[in-house]
Coordinates of C-alpha atoms in Angstrom, one line a residue:
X3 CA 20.4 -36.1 -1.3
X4 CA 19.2 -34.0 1.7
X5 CA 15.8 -34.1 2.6
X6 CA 14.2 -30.6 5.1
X7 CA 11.5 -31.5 6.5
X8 CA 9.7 -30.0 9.8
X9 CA 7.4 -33.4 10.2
X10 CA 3.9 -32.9 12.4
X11 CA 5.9 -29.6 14.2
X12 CA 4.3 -26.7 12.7
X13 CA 2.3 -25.7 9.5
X14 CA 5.3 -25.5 7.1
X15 CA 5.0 -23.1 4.2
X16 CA 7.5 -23.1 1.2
X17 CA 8.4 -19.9 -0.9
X18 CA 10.2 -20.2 -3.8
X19 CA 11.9 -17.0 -5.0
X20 CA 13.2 -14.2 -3.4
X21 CA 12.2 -11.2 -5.5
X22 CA 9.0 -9.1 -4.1
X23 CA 6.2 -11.9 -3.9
X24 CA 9.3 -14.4 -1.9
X25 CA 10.2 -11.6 0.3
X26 CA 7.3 -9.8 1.1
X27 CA 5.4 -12.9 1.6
X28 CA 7.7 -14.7 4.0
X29 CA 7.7 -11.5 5.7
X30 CA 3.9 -11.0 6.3
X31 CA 4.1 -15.0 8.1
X32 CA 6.7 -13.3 10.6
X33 CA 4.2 -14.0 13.4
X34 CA 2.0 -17.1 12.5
X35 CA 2.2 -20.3 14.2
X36 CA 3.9 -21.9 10.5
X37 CA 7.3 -22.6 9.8
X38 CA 8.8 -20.6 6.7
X39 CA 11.4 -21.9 4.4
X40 CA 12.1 -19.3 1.4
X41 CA 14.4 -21.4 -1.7
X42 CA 16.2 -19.1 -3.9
X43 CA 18.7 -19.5 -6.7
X44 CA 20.4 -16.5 -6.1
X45 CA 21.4 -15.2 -2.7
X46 CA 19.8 -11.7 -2.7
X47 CA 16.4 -10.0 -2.4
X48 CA 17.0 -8.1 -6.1
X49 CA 15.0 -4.4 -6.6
X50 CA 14.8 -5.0 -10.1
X51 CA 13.4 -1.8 -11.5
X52 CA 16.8 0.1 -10.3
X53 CA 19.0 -2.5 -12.3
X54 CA 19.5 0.1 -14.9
X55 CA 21.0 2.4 -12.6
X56 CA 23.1 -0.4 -12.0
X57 CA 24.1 -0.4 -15.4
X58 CA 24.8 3.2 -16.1
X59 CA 26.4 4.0 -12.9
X60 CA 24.7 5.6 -10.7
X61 CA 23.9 2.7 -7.8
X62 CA 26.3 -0.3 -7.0
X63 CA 24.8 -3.7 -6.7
X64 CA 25.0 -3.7 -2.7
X65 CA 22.2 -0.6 -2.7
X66 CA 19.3 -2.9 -4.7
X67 CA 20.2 -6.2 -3.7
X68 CA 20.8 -7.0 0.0
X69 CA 21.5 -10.3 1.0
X70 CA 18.6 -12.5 2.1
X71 CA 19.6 -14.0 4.7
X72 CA 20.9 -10.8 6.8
X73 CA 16.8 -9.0 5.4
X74 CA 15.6 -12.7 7.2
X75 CA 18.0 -12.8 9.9
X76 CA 15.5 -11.5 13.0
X77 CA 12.4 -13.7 11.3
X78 CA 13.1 -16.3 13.5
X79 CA 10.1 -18.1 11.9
X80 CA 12.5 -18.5 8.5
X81 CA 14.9 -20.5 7.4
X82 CA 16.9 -19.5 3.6
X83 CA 18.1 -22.4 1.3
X84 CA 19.9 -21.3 -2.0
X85 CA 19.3 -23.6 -5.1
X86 CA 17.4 -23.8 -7.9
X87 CA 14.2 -25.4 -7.9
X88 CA 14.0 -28.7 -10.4
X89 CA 10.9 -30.1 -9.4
X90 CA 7.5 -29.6 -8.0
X91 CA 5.6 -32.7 -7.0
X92 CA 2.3 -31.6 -6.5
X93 CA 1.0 -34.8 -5.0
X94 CA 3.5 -35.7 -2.6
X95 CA 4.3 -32.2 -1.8
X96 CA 7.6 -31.6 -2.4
X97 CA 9.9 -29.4 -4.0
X98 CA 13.3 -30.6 -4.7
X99 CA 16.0 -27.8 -5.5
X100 CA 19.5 -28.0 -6.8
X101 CA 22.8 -26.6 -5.7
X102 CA 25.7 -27.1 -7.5
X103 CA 25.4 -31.3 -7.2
X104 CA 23.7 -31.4 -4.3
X105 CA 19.8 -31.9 -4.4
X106 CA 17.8 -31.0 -1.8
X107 CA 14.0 -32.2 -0.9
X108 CA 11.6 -30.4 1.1
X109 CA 7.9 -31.2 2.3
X110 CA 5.2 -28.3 2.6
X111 CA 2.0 -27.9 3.4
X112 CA 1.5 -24.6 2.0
X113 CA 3.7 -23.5 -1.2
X114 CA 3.5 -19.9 -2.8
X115 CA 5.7 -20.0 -6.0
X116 CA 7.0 -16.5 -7.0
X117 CA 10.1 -16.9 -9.0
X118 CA 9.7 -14.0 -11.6
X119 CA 9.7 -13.7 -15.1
X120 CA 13.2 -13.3 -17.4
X121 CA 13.7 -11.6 -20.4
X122 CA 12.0 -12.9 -23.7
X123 CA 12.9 -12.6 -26.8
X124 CA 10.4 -14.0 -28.8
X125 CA 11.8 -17.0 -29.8
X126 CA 14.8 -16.0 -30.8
X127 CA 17.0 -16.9 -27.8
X128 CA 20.7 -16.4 -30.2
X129 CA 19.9 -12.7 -30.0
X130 CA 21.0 -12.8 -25.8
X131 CA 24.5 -13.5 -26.9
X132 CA 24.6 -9.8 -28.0
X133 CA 21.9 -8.2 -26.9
X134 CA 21.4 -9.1 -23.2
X135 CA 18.6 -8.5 -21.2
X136 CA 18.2 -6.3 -17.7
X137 CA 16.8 -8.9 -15.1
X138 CA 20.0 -9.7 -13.6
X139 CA 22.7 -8.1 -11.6
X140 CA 25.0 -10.2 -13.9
X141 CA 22.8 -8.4 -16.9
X142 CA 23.2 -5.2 -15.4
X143 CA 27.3 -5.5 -14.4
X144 CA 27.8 -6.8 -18.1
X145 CA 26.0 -3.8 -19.5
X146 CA 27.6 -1.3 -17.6
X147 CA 31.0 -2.9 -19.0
X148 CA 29.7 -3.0 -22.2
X149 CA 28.6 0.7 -22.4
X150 CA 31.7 2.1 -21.1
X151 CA 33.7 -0.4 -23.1
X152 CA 32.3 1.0 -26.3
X153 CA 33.8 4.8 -25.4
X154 CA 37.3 3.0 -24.6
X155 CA 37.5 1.3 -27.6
X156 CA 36.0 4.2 -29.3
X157 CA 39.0 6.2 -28.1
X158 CA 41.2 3.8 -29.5
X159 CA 39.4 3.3 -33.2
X160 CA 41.3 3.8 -36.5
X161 CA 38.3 4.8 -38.7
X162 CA 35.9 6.8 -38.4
X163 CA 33.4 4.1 -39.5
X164 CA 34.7 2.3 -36.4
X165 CA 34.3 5.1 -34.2
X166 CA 30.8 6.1 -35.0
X167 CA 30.2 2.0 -34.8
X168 CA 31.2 2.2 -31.4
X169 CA 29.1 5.3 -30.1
X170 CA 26.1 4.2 -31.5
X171 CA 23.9 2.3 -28.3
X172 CA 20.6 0.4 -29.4
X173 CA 18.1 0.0 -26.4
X174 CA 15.6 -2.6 -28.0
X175 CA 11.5 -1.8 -26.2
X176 CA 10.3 1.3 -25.2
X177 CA 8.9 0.1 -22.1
X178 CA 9.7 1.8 -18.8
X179 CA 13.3 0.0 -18.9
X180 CA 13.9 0.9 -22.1
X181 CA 12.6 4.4 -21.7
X182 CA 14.6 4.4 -18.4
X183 CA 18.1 3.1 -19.6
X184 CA 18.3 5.0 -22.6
X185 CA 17.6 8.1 -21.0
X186 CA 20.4 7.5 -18.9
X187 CA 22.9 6.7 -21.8
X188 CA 22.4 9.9 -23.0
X189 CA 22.9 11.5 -20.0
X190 CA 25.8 9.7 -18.9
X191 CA 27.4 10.2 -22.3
X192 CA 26.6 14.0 -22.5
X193 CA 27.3 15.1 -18.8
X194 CA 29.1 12.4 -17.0
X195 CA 32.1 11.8 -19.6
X196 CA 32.0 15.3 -21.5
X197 CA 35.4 16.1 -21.5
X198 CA 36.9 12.8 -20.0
X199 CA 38.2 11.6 -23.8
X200 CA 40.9 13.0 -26.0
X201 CA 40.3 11.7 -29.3
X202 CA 36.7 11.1 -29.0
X203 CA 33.5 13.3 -28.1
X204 CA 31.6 11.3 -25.8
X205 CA 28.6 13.4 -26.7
X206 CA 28.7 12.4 -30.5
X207 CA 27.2 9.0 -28.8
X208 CA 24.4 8.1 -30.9
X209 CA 21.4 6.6 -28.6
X210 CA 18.9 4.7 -30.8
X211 CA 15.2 3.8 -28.9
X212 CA 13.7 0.8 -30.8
X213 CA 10.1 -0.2 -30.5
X214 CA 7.8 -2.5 -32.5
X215 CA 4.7 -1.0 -31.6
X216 CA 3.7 2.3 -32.8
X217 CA 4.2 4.6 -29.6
X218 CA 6.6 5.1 -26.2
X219 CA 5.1 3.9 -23.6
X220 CA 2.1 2.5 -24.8
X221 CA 0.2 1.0 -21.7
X222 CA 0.6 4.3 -20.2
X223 CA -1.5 5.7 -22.5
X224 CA -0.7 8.8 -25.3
X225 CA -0.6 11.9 -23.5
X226 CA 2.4 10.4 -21.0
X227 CA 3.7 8.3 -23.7
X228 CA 3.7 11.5 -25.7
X229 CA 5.6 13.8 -23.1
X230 CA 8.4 10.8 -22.4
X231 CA 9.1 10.5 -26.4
X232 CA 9.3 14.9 -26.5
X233 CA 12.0 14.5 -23.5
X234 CA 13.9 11.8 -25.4
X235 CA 14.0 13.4 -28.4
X236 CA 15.3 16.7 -27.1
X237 CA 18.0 14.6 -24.7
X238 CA 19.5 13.5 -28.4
X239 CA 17.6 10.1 -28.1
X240 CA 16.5 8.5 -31.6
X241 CA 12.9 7.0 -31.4
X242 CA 12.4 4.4 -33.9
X243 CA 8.8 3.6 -33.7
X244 CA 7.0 0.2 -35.8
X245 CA 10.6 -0.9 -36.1
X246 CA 11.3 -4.9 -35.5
X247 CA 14.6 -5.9 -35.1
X248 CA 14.8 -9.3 -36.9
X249 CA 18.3 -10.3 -36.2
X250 CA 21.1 -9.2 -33.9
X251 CA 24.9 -9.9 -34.4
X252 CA 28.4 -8.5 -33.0
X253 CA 28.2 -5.7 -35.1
X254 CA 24.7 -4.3 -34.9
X255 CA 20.8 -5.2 -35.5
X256 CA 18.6 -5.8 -38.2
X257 CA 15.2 -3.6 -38.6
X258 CA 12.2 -4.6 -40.4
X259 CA 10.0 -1.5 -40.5
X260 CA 6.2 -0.8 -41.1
X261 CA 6.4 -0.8 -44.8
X262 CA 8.2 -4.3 -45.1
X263 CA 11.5 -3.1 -45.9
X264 CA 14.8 -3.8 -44.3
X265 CA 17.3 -2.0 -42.9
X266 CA 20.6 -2.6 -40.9
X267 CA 21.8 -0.3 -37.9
X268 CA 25.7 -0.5 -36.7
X269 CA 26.4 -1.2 -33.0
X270 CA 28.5 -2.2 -30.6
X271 CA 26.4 -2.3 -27.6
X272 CA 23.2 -3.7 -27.5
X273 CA 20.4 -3.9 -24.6
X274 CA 16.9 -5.9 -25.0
X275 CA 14.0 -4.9 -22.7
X276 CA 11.2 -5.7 -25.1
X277 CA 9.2 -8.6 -23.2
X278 CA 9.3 -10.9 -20.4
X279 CA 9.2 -14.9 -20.6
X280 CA 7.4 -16.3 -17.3
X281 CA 9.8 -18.8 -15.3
X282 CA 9.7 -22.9 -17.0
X283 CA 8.0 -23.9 -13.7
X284 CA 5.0 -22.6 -13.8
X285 CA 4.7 -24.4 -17.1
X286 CA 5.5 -27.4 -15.4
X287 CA 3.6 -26.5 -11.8
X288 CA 0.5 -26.3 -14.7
X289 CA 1.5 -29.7 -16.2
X290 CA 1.3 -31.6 -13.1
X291 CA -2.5 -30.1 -11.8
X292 CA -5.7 -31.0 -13.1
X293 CA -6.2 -28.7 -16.3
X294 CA -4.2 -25.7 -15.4
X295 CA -3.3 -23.5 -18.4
X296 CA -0.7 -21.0 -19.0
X297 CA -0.2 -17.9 -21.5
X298 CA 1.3 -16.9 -24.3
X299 CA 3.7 -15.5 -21.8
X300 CA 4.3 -19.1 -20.0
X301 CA 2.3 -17.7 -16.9
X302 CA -0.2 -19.3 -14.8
X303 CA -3.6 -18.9 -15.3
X304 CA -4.8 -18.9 -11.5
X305 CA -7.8 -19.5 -9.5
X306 CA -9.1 -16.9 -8.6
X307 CA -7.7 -16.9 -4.9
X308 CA -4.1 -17.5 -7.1
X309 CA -4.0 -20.9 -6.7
X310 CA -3.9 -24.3 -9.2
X311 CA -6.6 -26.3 -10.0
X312 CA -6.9 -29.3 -7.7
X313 CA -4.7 -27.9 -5.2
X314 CA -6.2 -25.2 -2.9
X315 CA -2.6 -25.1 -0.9
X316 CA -0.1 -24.1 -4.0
X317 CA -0.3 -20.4 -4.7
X318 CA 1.7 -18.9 -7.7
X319 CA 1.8 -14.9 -7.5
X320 CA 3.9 -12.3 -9.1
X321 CA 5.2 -12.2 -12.5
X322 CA 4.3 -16.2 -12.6
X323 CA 0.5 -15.6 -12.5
X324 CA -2.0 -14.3 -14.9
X325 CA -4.5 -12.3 -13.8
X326 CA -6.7 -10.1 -16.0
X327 CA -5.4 -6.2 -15.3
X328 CA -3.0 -7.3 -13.1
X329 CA 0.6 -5.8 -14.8
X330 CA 3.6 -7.7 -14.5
X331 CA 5.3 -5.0 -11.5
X332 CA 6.3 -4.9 -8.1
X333 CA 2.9 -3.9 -6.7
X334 CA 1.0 -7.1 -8.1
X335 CA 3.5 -9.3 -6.7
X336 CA 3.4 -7.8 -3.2
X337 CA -0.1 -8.3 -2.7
X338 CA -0.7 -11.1 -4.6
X339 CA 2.1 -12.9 -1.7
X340 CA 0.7 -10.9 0.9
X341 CA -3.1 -12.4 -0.2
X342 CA -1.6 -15.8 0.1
X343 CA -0.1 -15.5 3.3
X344 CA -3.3 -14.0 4.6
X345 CA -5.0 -17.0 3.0
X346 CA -2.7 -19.0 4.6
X347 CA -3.3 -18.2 8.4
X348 CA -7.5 -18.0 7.6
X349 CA -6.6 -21.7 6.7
X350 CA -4.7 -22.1 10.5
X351 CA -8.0 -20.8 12.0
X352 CA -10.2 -22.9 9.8
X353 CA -11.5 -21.1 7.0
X354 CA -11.7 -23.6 4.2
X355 CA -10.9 -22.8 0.8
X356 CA -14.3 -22.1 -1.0
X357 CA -14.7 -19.5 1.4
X358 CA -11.9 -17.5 0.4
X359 CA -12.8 -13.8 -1.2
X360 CA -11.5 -13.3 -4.4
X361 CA -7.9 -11.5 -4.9
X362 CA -8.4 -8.2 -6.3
X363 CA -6.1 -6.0 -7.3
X364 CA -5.5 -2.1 -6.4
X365 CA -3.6 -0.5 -9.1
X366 CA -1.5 1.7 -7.1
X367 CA 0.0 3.6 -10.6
X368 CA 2.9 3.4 -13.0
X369 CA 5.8 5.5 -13.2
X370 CA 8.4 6.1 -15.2
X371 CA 11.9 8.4 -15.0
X372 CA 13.4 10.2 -18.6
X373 CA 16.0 11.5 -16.7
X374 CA 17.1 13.6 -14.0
X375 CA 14.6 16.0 -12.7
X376 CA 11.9 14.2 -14.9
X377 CA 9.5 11.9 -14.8
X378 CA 6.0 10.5 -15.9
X379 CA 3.5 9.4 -13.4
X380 CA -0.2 7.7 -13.8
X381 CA -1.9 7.0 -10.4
X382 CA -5.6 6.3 -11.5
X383 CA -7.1 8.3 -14.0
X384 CA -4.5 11.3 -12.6
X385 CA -1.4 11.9 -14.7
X386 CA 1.3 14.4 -14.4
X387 CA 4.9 14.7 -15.5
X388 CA 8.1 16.9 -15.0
X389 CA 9.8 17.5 -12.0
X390 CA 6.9 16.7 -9.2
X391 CA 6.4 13.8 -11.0
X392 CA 10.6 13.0 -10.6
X393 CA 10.1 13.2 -6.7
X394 CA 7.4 10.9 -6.4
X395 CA 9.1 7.9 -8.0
X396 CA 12.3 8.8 -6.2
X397 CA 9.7 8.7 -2.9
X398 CA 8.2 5.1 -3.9
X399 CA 11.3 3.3 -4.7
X400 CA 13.1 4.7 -1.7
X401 CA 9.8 3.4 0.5
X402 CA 10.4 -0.1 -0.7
X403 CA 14.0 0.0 -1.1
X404 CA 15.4 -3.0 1.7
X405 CA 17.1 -1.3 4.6
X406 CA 17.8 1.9 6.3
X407 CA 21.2 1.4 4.9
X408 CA 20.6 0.8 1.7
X409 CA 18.2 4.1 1.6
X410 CA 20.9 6.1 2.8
X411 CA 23.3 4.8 0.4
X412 CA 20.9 5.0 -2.5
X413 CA 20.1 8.6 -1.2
X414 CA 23.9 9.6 -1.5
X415 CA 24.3 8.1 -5.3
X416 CA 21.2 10.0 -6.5
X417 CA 22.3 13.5 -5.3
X418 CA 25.6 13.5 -6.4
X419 CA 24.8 11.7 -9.8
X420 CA 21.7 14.0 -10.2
X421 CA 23.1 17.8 -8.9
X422 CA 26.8 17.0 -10.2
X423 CA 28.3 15.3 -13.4
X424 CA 29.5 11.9 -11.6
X425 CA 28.5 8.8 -10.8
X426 CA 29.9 6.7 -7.9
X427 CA 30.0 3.3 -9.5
X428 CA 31.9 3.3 -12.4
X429 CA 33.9 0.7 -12.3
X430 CA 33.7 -2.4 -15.1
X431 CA 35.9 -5.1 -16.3
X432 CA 36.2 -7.4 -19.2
X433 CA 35.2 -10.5 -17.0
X434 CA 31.9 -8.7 -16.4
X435 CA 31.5 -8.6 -20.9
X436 CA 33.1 -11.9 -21.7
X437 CA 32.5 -14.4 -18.9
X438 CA 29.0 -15.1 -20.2
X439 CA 30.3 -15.2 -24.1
X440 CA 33.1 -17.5 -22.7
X441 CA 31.1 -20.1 -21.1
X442 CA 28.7 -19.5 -24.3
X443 CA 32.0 -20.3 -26.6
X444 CA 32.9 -23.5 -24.9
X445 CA 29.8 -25.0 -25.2
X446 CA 28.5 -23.8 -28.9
X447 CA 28.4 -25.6 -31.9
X448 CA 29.9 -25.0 -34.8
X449 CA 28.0 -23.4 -36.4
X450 CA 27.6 -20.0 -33.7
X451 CA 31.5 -20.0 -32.8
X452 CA 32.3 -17.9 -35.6
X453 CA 30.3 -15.3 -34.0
X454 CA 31.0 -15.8 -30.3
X455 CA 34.5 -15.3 -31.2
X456 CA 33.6 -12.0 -33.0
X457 CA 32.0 -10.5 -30.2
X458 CA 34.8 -12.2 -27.6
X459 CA 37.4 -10.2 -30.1
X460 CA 40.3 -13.8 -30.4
X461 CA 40.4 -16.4 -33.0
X462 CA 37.7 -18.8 -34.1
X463 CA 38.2 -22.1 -32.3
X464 CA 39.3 -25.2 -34.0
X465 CA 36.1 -27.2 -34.8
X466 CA 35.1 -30.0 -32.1
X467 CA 36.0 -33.5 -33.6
X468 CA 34.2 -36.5 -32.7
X469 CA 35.8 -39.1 -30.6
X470 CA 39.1 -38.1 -28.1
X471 CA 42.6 -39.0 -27.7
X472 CA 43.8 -42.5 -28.3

């Protein structure tokens, strides 16, 4: 076991995560007199709310998730560990994280926790094997393989049953992802491949919106929730409203809808954005203070300077904290880090914690793209739509896109993907699709390798048998 550990040095200040709150936090220490060590499971700084352009196309992983290490590289204030954290011991103050079999043990004085929330379904965790979630590049990669899988195999189908099987695409939540990605599977289906197939129309694709609630959009009120579900519908996208998928399979979904009745869609490819699970620590960062409480959600109820009870030095920000009116988006994890590190160098100059102002929050606006050229907007009580709307989302995720380069870049994809019919990244293999199901396959029961096997298309494996060779 290693231990890190800067001793009497300097102030040392521990982030876990490296999404917005991780990043933007360590960033805004650059130049106080503290020592900064970021711990990530993953090795990249990830711009989550472009992953579905990952998946449909249009961006390649390198443009919305830049190493962290390189964004670090001239804080010389910084230091990047990869593993995932396995414990928080609040009174000793330590986190210990995990790499491969190598654990690792690190001493703070300051810890702001931001690792993020991941995809929730409810309680019904079998439906990932064939529905997966958009939080991960891995996500993303394994839904681009899956979508344009479904037209290769379409090409390929015997029956027509099979075919229209195929070419029908479920996007689960009508929340800005889901509003988002299905948009762009019409649009990739109807401008991108027209003409690309020889036995199949790609735009016979059948795009099928799913939401449990009763409107598109909901927290973003009617009248853009409204104008997002008209430019669906005329794309070709099927908006199934008060419709709760119950189960999910290889072969397609099963709806309950408002009346109590059941019904049964067909579908190869399935995508879940409906809700967001917090991260396990917080739970257990709750567990360990002195009457901390978490959501429904799993997130933290902070303080209300965003930390735990008992511990004036441990800040959780981001998708990990609750906060009343605070939405679970880039802009509440960014200043709920950057409050912390302020908080953090009042401390340096002797401002105690009771005297620390509130956080508040400045809702800065939603947004949300349909798809090229259009968009809905809600900045305050203003909302617009349409093209103007369009250009100011592609102005805010360019501003806090990492890197000159990666603006460029990004800049590139979007005009030829928007003003022509392509799309730069479309590349996908099977590892992308099966690797997950595999390592699934090898460790199921019984009881779930019928099904693995189904949606890995080879033979059911022979039953595991107690005992081994002799």
């Amino acid at each position: 076991m290693n231990s890190q550990s800067v001793g009497n040095r300097r102030h040392h200040v521990v982030v876990i995560g490296s999404g917005f709150g991780g990043l933007f936090g360590t960033k805004h220490l650059r130049r106080a007199d503290v020592d900064v060590t970021l711990i990530s499971k993953t090795s990249t700084h990830l711009f989550q709310p472009l992953l579905y352009q990952v998946a449909t196309g249009i961006l390649s992983t390198g443009e919305i998730a830049p190493a962290t290490r390189l964004v670090l590289r001239n804080q010389k204030n910084a230091q990047v560990l990869m593993g995932e954290v396995v414990d928080v011991d609040l009174a000793n103050q330590t986190v210990t994280s995990r790499l491969l079999n190598m654990d690792t043990v690190t001493h703070y004085d300051s810890l702001i926790v931001a690792t993020g929330a991941q995809q929730s379904y409810f309680g019904n965790d079998q439906f990932a094997t064939f529905a997966p979630g958009m939080k991960t590049i891995d996500d993303a990669l394994e839904l681009r393989a899956r979508i344009l899988g479904a037209f290769e195999q379409a090409e390929l189908a015997k029956t027509q049953e099979e075919r229209d099987r195929l070419l029908t695409f479920v996007v689960v939540g009508a929340g800005p992802t889901g509003v988002e990605l299905a948009g762009q599977i019409a649009e990739l289906a109807d401008r991108t491949l027209e003409g690309t197939f020889r036995n199949i129309d790609p735009r016979d694709a059948r795009v099928i919106l799913l939401e449990g609630a009763g409107a598109v959009l909901g927290p973003m009120g009617p009248k853009l929730g409204g104008k997002a579900a008209k430019r669906l519908t005329k794309m070709g996208v099927e908006i199934q409203l008060n419709a709760m998928v119950t189960d999910v399979d290889a072969y397609g979904v099963v709806v309950k809808d408002a009346d109590g009745s059941t019904r049964r869609i067909e579908s190869a490819c399935k995508v879940w954005s409906a809700g967001v699970q917090a991260s396990p620590l917080g739970k257990m960062i709750a567990e360990r203070s002195d009457g901390t409480q978490v959501d429904r959600a799993g997130r933290v109820i902070v303080e209300p300077d965003l930390t735990v009870k008992g511990h004036p030095n441990v800040f959780v920000v981001g998708d990990l904290m609750s906060v009343p009116d605070v939405p679970g988006q880039a802009q509440g994890a960014i200043q709920g880090s950057t409050y912390a590190a302020k908080a953090i160098k009042a401390g340096l100059k002797g401002q105690k914690p009771e005297e620390r102002k509130p956080f508040k929050y400045f809702n800065k606006g939603s947004m949300a793209t349909i798809s090229r050229f259009d968009a809905v907007c809600q900045i305050g009580k203003i909302e617009f739509s349409g093209f103007l709307a369009w250009l100011a989302w592609l102005g805010l995720h360019l501003y806090y896109l990492v890197g000159y380069r990666s603006r460029i870049v990004t800049v590139i994809g979007w005009f030829v993907s928007f003003l022509g019919r392509n799309r730069g990244q479309m590349a996908a293999t099977e590892q992308w699709v099966f690797a997950r199901l595999a390592v699934e396959a090898v460790n199921a029961d019984d009881q779930d390798a019928d099904q693995l096997a189904a949606a890995l298309g080879v033979p059911r494996r022979a039953p595991k048998q107690l005992g081994g060779a002799g």
